[in-house]
mmCIF file of N, CA and C and ligand atoms in Angstrom:
data_model
loop_
_atom_site.group_PDB
_atom_site.id
_atom_site.type_symbol
_atom_site.label_atom_id
_atom_site.label_comp_id
_atom_site.label_asym_id
_atom_site.label_seq_id
_atom_site.Cartn_x
_atom_site.Cartn_y
_atom_site.Cartn_z
ATOM 1 N N VAL T 389 0.886 -1.040 -0.005
ATOM 2 C CA VAL T 389 -0.007 -0.274 -0.168
ATOM 3 C C VAL T 389 0.756 1.404 -0.302
ATOM 4 N N ASP T 390 0.373 2.102 -1.071
ATOM 5 C CA ASP T 390 1.146 3.471 -1.284
ATOM 6 C C ASP T 390 0.371 4.551 -0.085
ATOM 7 N N ILE T 391 1.095 4.960 0.733
ATOM 8 C CA ILE T 391 0.100 5.161 1.778
ATOM 9 C C ILE T 391 -0.458 6.510 1.484
ATOM 10 N N ALA T 392 0.339 7.731 0.766
ATOM 11 C CA ALA T 392 0.596 9.107 0.472
ATOM 12 C C ALA T 392 -0.601 8.814 -0.555
ATOM 13 N N GLU T 393 -0.638 8.018 -1.613
ATOM 14 C CA GLU T 393 -1.491 7.509 -2.543
ATOM 15 C C GLU T 393 -2.578 7.083 -1.789
ATOM 16 N N LEU T 394 -2.957 6.393 -1.117
ATOM 17 C CA LEU T 394 -4.017 5.913 -0.271
ATOM 18 C C LEU T 394 -4.578 7.303 0.327
ATOM 19 N N LYS T 395 -3.949 8.156 1.082
ATOM 20 C CA LYS T 395 -4.772 9.636 1.423
ATOM 21 C C LYS T 395 -5.107 10.314 0.256
ATOM 22 N N ALA T 396 -4.703 10.053 -0.819
ATOM 23 C CA ALA T 396 -5.514 10.975 -1.788
ATOM 24 C C ALA T 396 -6.395 10.726 -2.280
ATOM 25 N N THR T 397 -6.416 9.098 -2.452
ATOM 26 C CA THR T 397 -7.886 8.369 -2.725
ATOM 27 C C THR T 397 -8.531 8.567 -1.857
ATOM 28 N N LEU T 398 -8.626 8.963 -0.583
ATOM 29 C CA LEU T 398 -9.396 8.570 0.133
ATOM 30 C C LEU T 398 -10.132 10.103 0.541
ATOM 31 N N ARG T 399 -8.910 11.046 0.521
ATOM 32 C CA ARG T 399 -9.422 12.248 0.537
ATOM 33 C C ARG T 399 -10.294 12.748 -0.257
ATOM 34 N N ALA T 400 -10.267 12.202 -2.343
ATOM 35 C CA ALA T 400 -11.063 12.390 -3.068
ATOM 36 C C ALA T 400 -12.347 11.582 -2.658
ATOM 37 N N PHE T 401 -12.190 10.730 -2.128
ATOM 38 C CA PHE T 401 -13.978 9.903 -2.108
ATOM 39 C C PHE T 401 -14.633 10.674 -1.111
ATOM 40 N N ALA T 402 -14.001 11.107 -0.062
ATOM 41 C CA ALA T 402 -14.976 12.287 0.932
ATOM 42 C C ALA T 402 -15.172 13.460 0.413
ATOM 43 N N ALA T 403 -14.281 14.097 -0.563
ATOM 44 C CA ALA T 403 -14.761 15.317 -0.833
ATOM 45 C C ALA T 403 -15.857 15.405 -1.981
ATOM 46 N N GLU T 404 -15.998 14.190 -2.856
ATOM 47 C CA GLU T 404 -16.781 14.129 -3.599
ATOM 48 C C GLU T 404 -18.123 13.855 -2.919
ATOM 49 N N ARG T 405 -18.495 13.222 -1.529
ATOM 50 C CA ARG T 405 -19.671 12.755 -1.369
ATOM 51 C C ARG T 405 -19.776 14.057 -0.199
ATOM 52 N N ASP T 406 -18.986 15.257 0.129
ATOM 53 C CA ASP T 406 -19.236 15.986 1.187
ATOM 54 C C ASP T 406 -18.918 15.149 2.346
ATOM 55 N N TRP T 407 -18.208 14.563 2.799
ATOM 56 C CA TRP T 407 -18.015 13.724 3.933
ATOM 57 C C TRP T 407 -16.965 14.405 4.840
ATOM 58 N N GLU T 408 -16.092 15.296 4.085
ATOM 59 C CA GLU T 408 -15.136 15.904 5.251
ATOM 60 C C GLU T 408 -15.846 16.534 6.596
ATOM 61 N N GLN T 409 -17.198 17.031 6.235
ATOM 62 C CA GLN T 409 -17.520 17.190 7.581
ATOM 63 C C GLN T 409 -17.728 16.281 8.907
ATOM 64 N N PHE T 410 -17.772 15.212 8.259
ATOM 65 C CA PHE T 410 -18.036 13.985 9.396
ATOM 66 C C PHE T 410 -16.795 13.241 10.271
ATOM 67 N N HIS T 411 -15.465 13.666 9.093
ATOM 68 C CA HIS T 411 -14.560 12.778 9.041
ATOM 69 C C HIS T 411 -13.536 13.834 10.189
ATOM 70 N N SER T 412 -13.876 14.182 11.268
ATOM 71 C CA SER T 412 -13.402 15.127 12.437
ATOM 72 C C SER T 412 -12.060 13.848 12.964
ATOM 73 N N PRO T 413 -11.141 13.956 13.457
ATOM 74 C CA PRO T 413 -10.320 13.456 14.170
ATOM 75 C C PRO T 413 -11.001 12.338 15.264
ATOM 76 N N LYS T 414 -12.111 12.878 15.968
ATOM 77 C CA LYS T 414 -12.788 12.217 17.074
ATOM 78 C C LYS T 414 -13.366 10.986 16.074
ATOM 79 N N ASN T 415 -14.297 11.236 15.093
ATOM 80 C CA ASN T 415 -15.060 10.666 14.323
ATOM 81 C C ASN T 415 -14.118 9.095 13.663
ATOM 82 N N LEU T 416 -13.038 9.451 13.321
ATOM 83 C CA LEU T 416 -12.266 8.694 12.687
ATOM 84 C C LEU T 416 -11.746 7.574 13.499
ATOM 85 N N SER T 417 -11.463 8.343 14.908
ATOM 86 C CA SER T 417 -10.469 7.441 15.587
ATOM 87 C C SER T 417 -11.897 6.423 16.166
ATOM 88 N N MET T 418 -13.061 6.781 16.127
ATOM 89 C CA MET T 418 -14.214 6.023 16.839
ATOM 90 C C MET T 418 -14.087 4.756 15.864
ATOM 91 N N ALA T 419 -14.541 5.248 14.561
ATOM 92 C CA ALA T 419 -14.580 4.576 13.049
ATOM 93 C C ALA T 419 -13.566 3.481 13.243
ATOM 94 N N ALA T 420 -12.305 3.874 13.293
ATOM 95 C CA ALA T 420 -11.471 2.622 13.431
ATOM 96 C C ALA T 420 -11.727 1.783 14.273
ATOM 97 N N SER T 421 -11.963 2.075 15.558
ATOM 98 C CA SER T 421 -12.367 1.126 16.753
ATOM 99 C C SER T 421 -13.358 0.360 16.601
ATOM 100 N N VAL T 422 -14.371 0.827 16.034
ATOM 101 C CA VAL T 422 -15.531 0.015 15.620
ATOM 102 C C VAL T 422 -15.505 -0.637 14.552
ATOM 103 N N GLU T 423 -14.523 -0.445 13.512
ATOM 104 C CA GLU T 423 -13.939 -1.466 12.731
ATOM 105 C C GLU T 423 -13.502 -2.387 12.764
ATOM 106 N N ALA T 424 -12.379 -2.083 14.062
ATOM 107 C CA ALA T 424 -11.520 -3.483 14.615
ATOM 108 C C ALA T 424 -12.438 -4.329 15.705
ATOM 109 N N ALA T 425 -13.679 -3.646 16.175
ATOM 110 C CA ALA T 425 -14.069 -4.685 16.823
ATOM 111 C C ALA T 425 -15.415 -5.545 15.801
ATOM 112 N N GLU T 426 -15.329 -5.174 14.634
ATOM 113 C CA GLU T 426 -16.452 -5.705 13.914
ATOM 114 C C GLU T 426 -15.274 -7.083 12.918
ATOM 115 N N LEU T 427 -13.859 -6.664 13.072
ATOM 116 C CA LEU T 427 -12.688 -7.734 12.745
ATOM 117 C C LEU T 427 -12.699 -8.474 14.095
ATOM 118 N N LEU T 428 -12.705 -8.567 15.200
ATOM 119 C CA LEU T 428 -12.879 -9.320 16.758
ATOM 120 C C LEU T 428 -13.903 -10.342 16.771
ATOM 121 N N GLU T 429 -14.798 -9.625 16.021
ATOM 122 C CA GLU T 429 -16.619 -10.555 15.847
ATOM 123 C C GLU T 429 -16.161 -11.947 15.039
ATOM 124 N N HIS T 430 -15.721 -12.055 13.882
ATOM 125 C CA HIS T 430 -15.177 -12.700 13.116
ATOM 126 C C HIS T 430 -14.661 -14.242 13.782
ATOM 127 N N PHE T 431 -13.708 -13.451 14.956
ATOM 128 C CA PHE T 431 -12.904 -14.513 15.713
ATOM 129 C C PHE T 431 -13.435 -15.114 17.214
ATOM 130 N N GLN T 432 -14.741 -14.274 17.382
ATOM 131 C CA GLN T 432 -15.075 -14.625 18.972
ATOM 132 C C GLN T 432 -15.513 -15.691 18.959
ATOM 133 N N TRP T 433 -14.894 -16.784 20.044
ATOM 134 C CA TRP T 433 -15.698 -18.057 20.312
ATOM 135 C C TRP T 433 -14.742 -18.706 19.917
ATOM 136 N N LEU T 434 -14.172 -18.673 18.552
ATOM 137 C CA LEU T 434 -13.113 -19.911 17.877
ATOM 138 C C LEU T 434 -12.169 -19.930 18.757
ATOM 139 N N SER T 435 -11.814 -21.557 18.758
ATOM 140 C CA SER T 435 -10.569 -21.943 19.217
ATOM 141 C C SER T 435 -9.164 -21.281 18.804
ATOM 142 N N GLU T 436 -8.043 -21.574 18.968
ATOM 143 C CA GLU T 436 -6.916 -21.047 18.292
ATOM 144 C C GLU T 436 -6.842 -21.482 16.957
ATOM 145 N N GLU T 437 -6.882 -22.779 16.841
ATOM 146 C CA GLU T 437 -6.609 -23.812 15.363
ATOM 147 C C GLU T 437 -7.785 -23.181 14.884
ATOM 148 N N GLN T 438 -9.387 -22.980 15.047
ATOM 149 C CA GLN T 438 -10.188 -22.787 14.337
ATOM 150 C C GLN T 438 -9.819 -21.460 14.059
ATOM 151 N N SER T 439 -9.057 -20.691 14.288
ATOM 152 C CA SER T 439 -8.945 -18.928 14.350
ATOM 153 C C SER T 439 -7.823 -19.121 12.879
ATOM 154 N N TYR T 440 -7.144 -20.196 12.669
ATOM 155 C CA TYR T 440 -6.149 -20.518 11.629
ATOM 156 C C TYR T 440 -6.931 -20.797 10.378
ATOM 157 N N ALA T 441 -7.892 -21.599 10.928
ATOM 158 C CA ALA T 441 -8.483 -22.414 9.386
ATOM 159 C C ALA T 441 -10.076 -21.900 9.105
ATOM 160 N N LEU T 442 -10.010 -20.647 8.720
ATOM 161 C CA LEU T 442 -11.142 -20.092 7.890
ATOM 162 C C LEU T 442 -12.233 -20.228 7.134
ATOM 163 N N PRO T 443 -12.888 -20.625 7.060
ATOM 164 C CA PRO T 443 -13.723 -20.412 5.826
ATOM 165 C C PRO T 443 -13.504 -19.593 4.654
ATOM 166 N N PRO T 444 -13.635 -20.067 3.496
ATOM 167 C CA PRO T 444 -12.695 -19.133 2.443
ATOM 168 C C PRO T 444 -13.906 -17.763 2.601
ATOM 169 N N ASP T 445 -15.182 -17.741 2.613
ATOM 170 C CA ASP T 445 -16.139 -16.687 2.549
ATOM 171 C C ASP T 445 -15.429 -15.469 4.147
ATOM 172 N N VAL T 446 -15.177 -16.449 5.495
ATOM 173 C CA VAL T 446 -15.419 -15.676 6.600
ATOM 174 C C VAL T 446 -13.556 -14.966 5.867
ATOM 175 N N ARG T 447 -12.784 -15.769 5.518
ATOM 176 C CA ARG T 447 -11.613 -15.163 5.510
ATOM 177 C C ARG T 447 -11.832 -13.533 4.350
ATOM 178 N N ASP T 448 -12.428 -13.946 3.885
ATOM 179 C CA ASP T 448 -12.745 -12.562 2.522
ATOM 180 C C ASP T 448 -13.307 -11.720 3.759
ATOM 181 N N LEU T 449 -14.471 -11.658 4.370
ATOM 182 C CA LEU T 449 -14.708 -10.718 4.889
ATOM 183 C C LEU T 449 -13.783 -10.236 6.385
ATOM 184 N N VAL T 450 -12.968 -10.908 6.719
ATOM 185 C CA VAL T 450 -11.946 -10.364 7.545
ATOM 186 C C VAL T 450 -10.619 -9.524 6.991
ATOM 187 N N ALA T 451 -10.610 -9.877 5.670
ATOM 188 C CA ALA T 451 -9.826 -8.732 4.853
ATOM 189 C C ALA T 451 -10.273 -7.648 4.663
ATOM 190 N N HIS T 452 -11.709 -7.724 4.172
ATOM 191 C CA HIS T 452 -12.350 -6.632 4.650
ATOM 192 C C HIS T 452 -12.561 -5.684 5.431
ATOM 193 N N GLU T 453 -12.599 -6.273 6.969
ATOM 194 C CA GLU T 453 -12.336 -5.548 7.644
ATOM 195 C C GLU T 453 -10.855 -4.844 8.151
ATOM 196 N N ILE T 454 -9.851 -5.537 7.359
ATOM 197 C CA ILE T 454 -8.493 -5.275 7.787
ATOM 198 C C ILE T 454 -8.292 -3.874 7.075
ATOM 199 N N ALA T 455 -9.000 -4.060 5.534
ATOM 200 C CA ALA T 455 -9.186 -2.691 5.062
ATOM 201 C C ALA T 455 -10.081 -1.636 5.655
ATOM 202 N N ASP T 456 -11.299 -1.720 6.207
ATOM 203 C CA ASP T 456 -11.735 -0.837 6.606
ATOM 204 C C ASP T 456 -10.834 0.039 7.808
ATOM 205 N N ILE T 457 -10.316 -0.980 8.660
ATOM 206 C CA ILE T 457 -9.636 -0.587 9.638
ATOM 207 C C ILE T 457 -8.416 0.696 9.295
ATOM 208 N N LEU T 458 -7.389 -0.150 8.309
ATOM 209 C CA LEU T 458 -6.510 0.664 7.482
ATOM 210 C C LEU T 458 -6.938 1.969 6.917
ATOM 211 N N ILE T 459 -7.979 1.843 5.952
ATOM 212 C CA ILE T 459 -8.605 3.029 5.615
ATOM 213 C C ILE T 459 -9.107 3.981 6.499
ATOM 214 N N TYR T 460 -9.464 3.677 7.782
ATOM 215 C CA TYR T 460 -9.827 4.533 8.644
ATOM 216 C C TYR T 460 -8.582 5.552 9.380
ATOM 217 N N LEU T 461 -7.459 4.556 9.566
ATOM 218 C CA LEU T 461 -6.203 4.883 10.245
ATOM 219 C C LEU T 461 -5.572 6.194 9.177
ATOM 220 N N VAL T 462 -5.422 5.556 7.812
ATOM 221 C CA VAL T 462 -5.079 6.573 6.828
ATOM 222 C C VAL T 462 -5.750 7.593 6.738
ATOM 223 N N ARG T 463 -6.802 7.807 6.621
ATOM 224 C CA ARG T 463 -7.781 8.826 6.478
ATOM 225 C C ARG T 463 -7.870 9.924 8.201
ATOM 226 N N LEU T 464 -7.450 9.351 9.068
ATOM 227 C CA LEU T 464 -7.478 10.177 10.562
ATOM 228 C C LEU T 464 -5.943 10.851 10.127
ATOM 229 N N ALA T 465 -4.626 10.026 10.030
ATOM 230 C CA ALA T 465 -3.504 10.430 9.975
ATOM 231 C C ALA T 465 -3.583 11.841 8.748
ATOM 232 N N ASP T 466 -4.365 11.418 7.652
ATOM 233 C CA ASP T 466 -4.346 12.508 6.956
ATOM 234 C C ASP T 466 -4.727 13.615 7.422
ATOM 235 N N ARG T 467 -6.151 13.274 8.051
ATOM 236 C CA ARG T 467 -6.311 14.967 8.947
ATOM 237 C C ARG T 467 -5.897 15.247 9.702
ATOM 238 N N LEU T 468 -4.939 14.932 10.809
ATOM 239 C CA LEU T 468 -3.988 14.972 11.387
ATOM 240 C C LEU T 468 -2.645 15.486 10.785
ATOM 241 N N ASP T 469 -2.600 15.390 9.490
ATOM 242 C CA ASP T 469 -1.269 15.819 8.899
ATOM 243 C C ASP T 469 0.079 14.926 9.610
ATOM 244 N N ILE T 470 -0.842 13.609 9.749
ATOM 245 C CA ILE T 470 0.629 12.860 10.447
ATOM 246 C C ILE T 470 1.361 11.771 9.420
ATOM 247 N N ASP T 471 2.582 11.723 9.513
ATOM 248 C CA ASP T 471 3.509 11.059 8.602
ATOM 249 C C ASP T 471 3.256 9.541 8.649
ATOM 250 N N VAL T 472 2.295 8.618 8.318
ATOM 251 C CA VAL T 472 2.556 7.182 8.446
ATOM 252 C C VAL T 472 3.799 6.591 8.646
ATOM 253 N N ASP T 473 4.360 6.793 7.928
ATOM 254 C CA ASP T 473 5.530 5.766 7.497
ATOM 255 C C ASP T 473 6.367 6.597 8.554
ATOM 256 N N ARG T 474 6.639 7.557 8.909
ATOM 257 C CA ARG T 474 7.603 8.250 9.896
ATOM 258 C C ARG T 474 6.936 7.603 10.784
ATOM 259 N N ALA T 475 5.908 7.619 11.335
ATOM 260 C CA ALA T 475 5.297 7.401 12.552
ATOM 261 C C ALA T 475 5.543 5.538 13.225
ATOM 262 N N VAL T 476 5.467 4.917 11.938
ATOM 263 C CA VAL T 476 5.415 3.359 11.950
ATOM 264 C C VAL T 476 7.188 2.957 12.212
ATOM 265 N N GLN T 477 8.095 3.567 11.374
ATOM 266 C CA GLN T 477 9.490 3.740 11.672
ATOM 267 C C GLN T 477 9.687 4.088 13.226
ATOM 268 N N GLU T 478 9.271 5.010 13.463
ATOM 269 C CA GLU T 478 9.532 5.519 15.451
ATOM 270 C C GLU T 478 9.277 4.421 15.958
ATOM 271 N N LYS T 479 8.112 3.697 15.859
ATOM 272 C CA LYS T 479 7.707 3.020 16.713
ATOM 273 C C LYS T 479 7.879 1.704 16.600
ATOM 274 N N ILE T 480 8.623 1.362 15.281
ATOM 275 C CA ILE T 480 9.707 -0.131 15.502
ATOM 276 C C ILE T 480 10.920 0.412 16.262
ATOM 277 N N ALA T 481 11.345 1.467 15.888
ATOM 278 C CA ALA T 481 12.689 1.547 16.536
ATOM 279 C C ALA T 481 12.599 1.660 18.163
ATOM 280 N N ILE T 482 11.208 2.095 18.492
ATOM 281 C CA ILE T 482 10.865 2.157 20.009
ATOM 282 C C ILE T 482 10.700 0.599 20.603
ATOM 283 N N ASN T 483 10.121 0.184 19.931
ATOM 284 C CA ASN T 483 9.573 -1.680 20.314
ATOM 285 C C ASN T 483 11.145 -2.292 20.435
ATOM 286 N N GLU T 484 11.678 -2.101 19.431
ATOM 287 C CA GLU T 484 12.948 -2.901 19.651
ATOM 288 C C GLU T 484 13.814 -2.356 20.347
ATOM 289 N N ARG T 485 14.003 -1.186 20.905
ATOM 290 C CA ARG T 485 14.763 -0.925 22.213
ATOM 291 C C ARG T 485 13.796 -1.281 23.662
ATOM 292 N N LYS T 486 12.621 -1.296 23.448
ATOM 293 C CA LYS T 486 11.656 -2.008 24.687
ATOM 294 C C LYS T 486 11.699 -3.297 24.794
ATOM 295 N N TYR T 487 11.660 -4.207 23.788
ATOM 296 C CA TYR T 487 11.240 -5.680 23.750
ATOM 297 C C TYR T 487 12.839 -6.198 22.953
ATOM 298 N N PRO T 488 14.291 -6.119 23.721
ATOM 299 C CA PRO T 488 15.339 -6.330 23.080
ATOM 300 C C PRO T 488 15.209 -7.779 23.073
ATOM 301 N N SER T 489 15.636 -8.944 21.725
ATOM 302 C CA SER T 489 15.416 -9.720 21.765
ATOM 303 C C SER T 489 16.320 -10.773 22.694
ATOM 304 N N ASP T 490 17.547 -10.422 23.026
ATOM 305 C CA ASP T 490 18.059 -11.051 24.069
ATOM 306 C C ASP T 490 17.353 -11.221 25.165
ATOM 307 N N ARG T 491 16.283 -10.366 25.581
ATOM 308 C CA ARG T 491 15.838 -10.373 27.050
ATOM 309 C C ARG T 491 14.195 -11.220 26.652
ATOM 310 N N VAL T 492 13.867 -10.867 25.784
ATOM 311 C CA VAL T 492 12.176 -11.337 25.406
ATOM 312 C C VAL T 492 11.969 -12.321 24.621
ATOM 313 N N ARG T 493 13.055 -12.696 24.276
ATOM 314 C CA ARG T 493 12.525 -14.482 23.320
ATOM 315 C C ARG T 493 11.821 -15.318 23.572
ATOM 316 N N GLY T 494 10.891 -15.729 22.937
ATOM 317 C CA GLY T 494 9.892 -16.446 23.657
ATOM 318 C C GLY T 494 9.122 -15.828 24.910
ATOM 319 N N ASN T 495 9.136 -14.706 25.500
ATOM 320 C CA ASN T 495 8.372 -14.310 26.129
ATOM 321 C C ASN T 495 7.282 -13.082 25.929
ATOM 322 N N ALA T 496 6.334 -13.467 26.012
ATOM 323 C CA ALA T 496 5.231 -12.574 25.428
ATOM 324 C C ALA T 496 4.824 -11.463 26.668
ATOM 325 N N ALA T 497 5.483 -11.495 27.751
ATOM 326 C CA ALA T 497 5.078 -10.471 28.848
ATOM 327 C C ALA T 497 5.078 -9.091 28.662
ATOM 328 N N LYS T 498 4.432 -8.252 29.081
ATOM 329 C CA LYS T 498 4.692 -6.553 29.102
ATOM 330 C C LYS T 498 5.712 -6.459 29.529
ATOM 331 N N SER T 499 6.821 -5.274 28.923
ATOM 332 C CA SER T 499 7.928 -4.634 29.142
ATOM 333 C C SER T 499 7.893 -4.336 30.553
ATOM 334 N N THR T 500 6.614 -3.632 31.088
ATOM 335 C CA THR T 500 6.832 -3.341 32.666
ATOM 336 C C THR T 500 6.518 -4.464 33.379
ATOM 337 N N THR T 501 6.398 -5.537 33.301
ATOM 338 C CA THR T 501 6.809 -6.668 33.853
ATOM 339 C C THR T 501 8.168 -7.276 33.976
ATOM 340 N N TYR T 502 9.341 -6.457 33.193
ATOM 341 C CA TYR T 502 10.648 -6.975 33.403
ATOM 342 C C TYR T 502 11.508 -5.706 33.663
ATOM 343 N N ASP T 503 10.960 -4.973 33.094
ATOM 344 C CA ASP T 503 11.604 -3.362 33.501
ATOM 345 C C ASP T 503 11.201 -2.127 33.725
ATOM 346 N N ASP T 504 11.813 -0.947 33.540
ATOM 347 C CA ASP T 504 11.354 -0.001 33.306
ATOM 348 C C ASP T 504 11.349 1.584 32.497
ATOM 349 N N GLN T 505 11.959 0.299 31.269
ATOM 350 C CA GLN T 505 12.500 1.269 30.118
ATOM 351 C C GLN T 505 11.618 2.239 29.882
ATOM 352 N N GLU T 506 11.542 2.622 28.751
ATOM 353 C CA GLU T 506 10.635 3.675 27.891
ATOM 354 C C GLU T 506 9.456 3.371 27.590
ATOM 355 N N LYS T 507 8.011 3.650 28.217
ATOM 356 C CA LYS T 507 6.821 2.834 27.607
ATOM 357 C C LYS T 507 6.114 3.100 25.996
HETATM 358 MG MG1 MG O 1371 -16.447 -3.277 8.770
#
């Protein structure tokens, strides 16, 4: 996904429908959360094993929820003039410092349980 291109596509989509008025950061962050809940709904009550072996039609629906979430996040970033590529690079660097592989390998505990590094 080319984020800059997606931002422009979504901006045009909203403009053509006069929907900018609804696309406040508040509303877009809520919409992203609603779409995340729709994603969870497809996995609710499944076993770990079942969650890997989705029927093709459900897998397609999951793919569309992933797209919905990404779309709202990119739209939110556009409205707040946030550089998503930079934010992702920064966050990966933070996570690499926070979870040094030699200390956390094979351990899913939160960093707060093993030290008091940057949160
Ligand atoms: Mg959806």
